[in-house]
Amino acid sequence: MMHTRKCKKVDKYFPHEVIHLRLILSYFDAIKKFEKTFNEFVAAGEFSREDSPDFTRKGIHDSYLMIVAWLSSLMRIPFSFEKINPHFRAKVIDICKEFITHTGTTGDMACMCLARYYSRSDSSLTDGHITEIIEQVSSSIDNSEYAVKRVYAVVGSLKFLCYLYKVGPKEKLRELNEQVFEVVQKVADLYEEIYDEKLKDSTVQRFLSKLAGRIALTELKARQAKWKYNRGSRILGVQRQTIVEVPDLEPEADEEEDVEISET
């Protein structure tokens, strides 16, 4: 279901309470230890087709997918990491950076999770991690074997930046505009120099178009629709003027009316 419906559909079903953050991070540590033990066991033994460890590897991969997807939903927690546990901040960043260059749904979830983390009010875009990701794109582009071996690193980094410019606040993103646009221009110039269409990745070109457009949107001045913000107060003001205040009066006692009865 995660692979077919993607993150937008499944994301809303994950609970995101504070207690779940500690639980998910402990699960990640447990799976890491199991994967290390499993790899040592596989390296020491020989397996036939009947007892192939591929099924276990797929289970580990799916477990990582669920953890990163749930962690992405947990970034909605409104409380600061300092109030929960300051050590969780670095742990979340390390998990996302580990899977950001993976292909498929796991990489998508990791990019979304890291973008949501940096869109929080208690996070800083100048902590050095985003600069490291941007420099990773530049180093991959400068490598002579980029088109063969480095494309996944570029796709993952550009995908994260696209998610960040989609959910992040404009005020914080303006600090990165110049640095990110230089990388976009650099990748675009490289693709113009490649004459063989088979070496060009359409996914990279799509992310470049998205990222360039979203950078431009952050530079636009915010336009406030006055009617949208003042309409409610304006209606309330009119209602206050039209309402006539009626003083509280004590109920008067009903007077008995004389009723004339005709004689028959």
mmCIF file of N, CA and C in Angstrom, residues 136-144 146 150 154 183 186-187 190-191:
data_model
loop_
_atom_site.group_PDB
_atom_site.id
_atom_site.type_symbol
_atom_site.label_atom_id
_atom_site.label_comp_id
_atom_site.label_asym_id
_atom_site.label_seq_id
_atom_site.Cartn_x
_atom_site.Cartn_y
_atom_site.Cartn_z
ATOM 1 N N GLN A 136 26.792 18.537 -1.833
ATOM 2 C CA GLN A 136 26.804 17.190 -2.391
ATOM 3 C C GLN A 136 26.370 17.206 -3.854
ATOM 4 N N VAL A 137 25.401 18.058 -4.177
ATOM 5 C CA VAL A 137 24.986 18.186 -5.584
ATOM 6 C C VAL A 137 26.127 18.741 -6.424
ATOM 7 N N SER A 138 26.791 19.770 -5.900
ATOM 8 C CA SER A 138 27.897 20.386 -6.653
ATOM 9 C C SER A 138 29.035 19.402 -6.874
ATOM 10 N N SER A 139 29.381 18.632 -5.842
ATOM 11 C CA SER A 139 30.464 17.665 -5.998
ATOM 12 C C SER A 139 30.088 16.548 -6.963
ATOM 13 N N SER A 140 28.814 16.160 -6.974
ATOM 14 C CA SER A 140 28.385 15.123 -7.912
ATOM 15 C C SER A 140 28.420 15.622 -9.341
ATOM 16 N N ILE A 141 28.076 16.890 -9.526
ATOM 17 C CA ILE A 141 28.110 17.469 -10.870
ATOM 18 C C ILE A 141 29.541 17.604 -11.380
ATOM 19 N N ASP A 142 30.449 17.977 -10.486
ATOM 20 C CA ASP A 142 31.843 18.155 -10.891
ATOM 21 C C ASP A 142 32.531 16.831 -11.197
ATOM 22 N N ASN A 143 31.964 15.715 -10.716
ATOM 23 C CA ASN A 143 32.578 14.421 -10.967
ATOM 24 C C ASN A 143 32.420 14.036 -12.432
ATOM 25 N N SER A 144 33.454 13.486 -13.007
ATOM 26 C CA SER A 144 33.414 13.134 -14.432
ATOM 27 C C SER A 144 32.482 11.965 -14.719
ATOM 28 N N TYR A 146 29.500 11.485 -13.423
ATOM 29 C CA TYR A 146 28.205 11.859 -12.851
ATOM 30 C C TYR A 146 27.050 11.082 -13.476
ATOM 31 N N ARG A 150 26.431 9.039 -10.132
ATOM 32 C CA ARG A 150 26.081 10.077 -9.179
ATOM 33 C C ARG A 150 24.671 10.618 -9.338
ATOM 34 N N VAL A 154 22.100 13.294 -6.806
ATOM 35 C CA VAL A 154 21.569 14.562 -7.295
ATOM 36 C C VAL A 154 20.047 14.562 -7.233
ATOM 37 N N VAL A 183 23.233 26.311 -7.635
ATOM 38 C CA VAL A 183 23.283 24.878 -7.920
ATOM 39 C C VAL A 183 22.343 24.530 -9.072
ATOM 40 N N LYS A 186 23.905 25.556 -12.225
ATOM 41 C CA LYS A 186 25.045 24.700 -12.548
ATOM 42 C C LYS A 186 24.603 23.383 -13.173
ATOM 43 N N VAL A 187 23.576 22.780 -12.608
ATOM 44 C CA VAL A 187 23.062 21.517 -13.157
ATOM 45 C C VAL A 187 22.437 21.749 -14.529
ATOM 46 N N LEU A 190 25.099 22.037 -17.126
ATOM 47 C CA LEU A 190 25.681 20.730 -17.446
ATOM 48 C C LEU A 190 24.795 19.961 -18.416
ATOM 49 N N TYR A 191 23.474 20.019 -18.226
ATOM 50 C CA TYR A 191 22.566 19.281 -19.092
ATOM 51 C C TYR A 191 22.505 19.895 -20.492
#
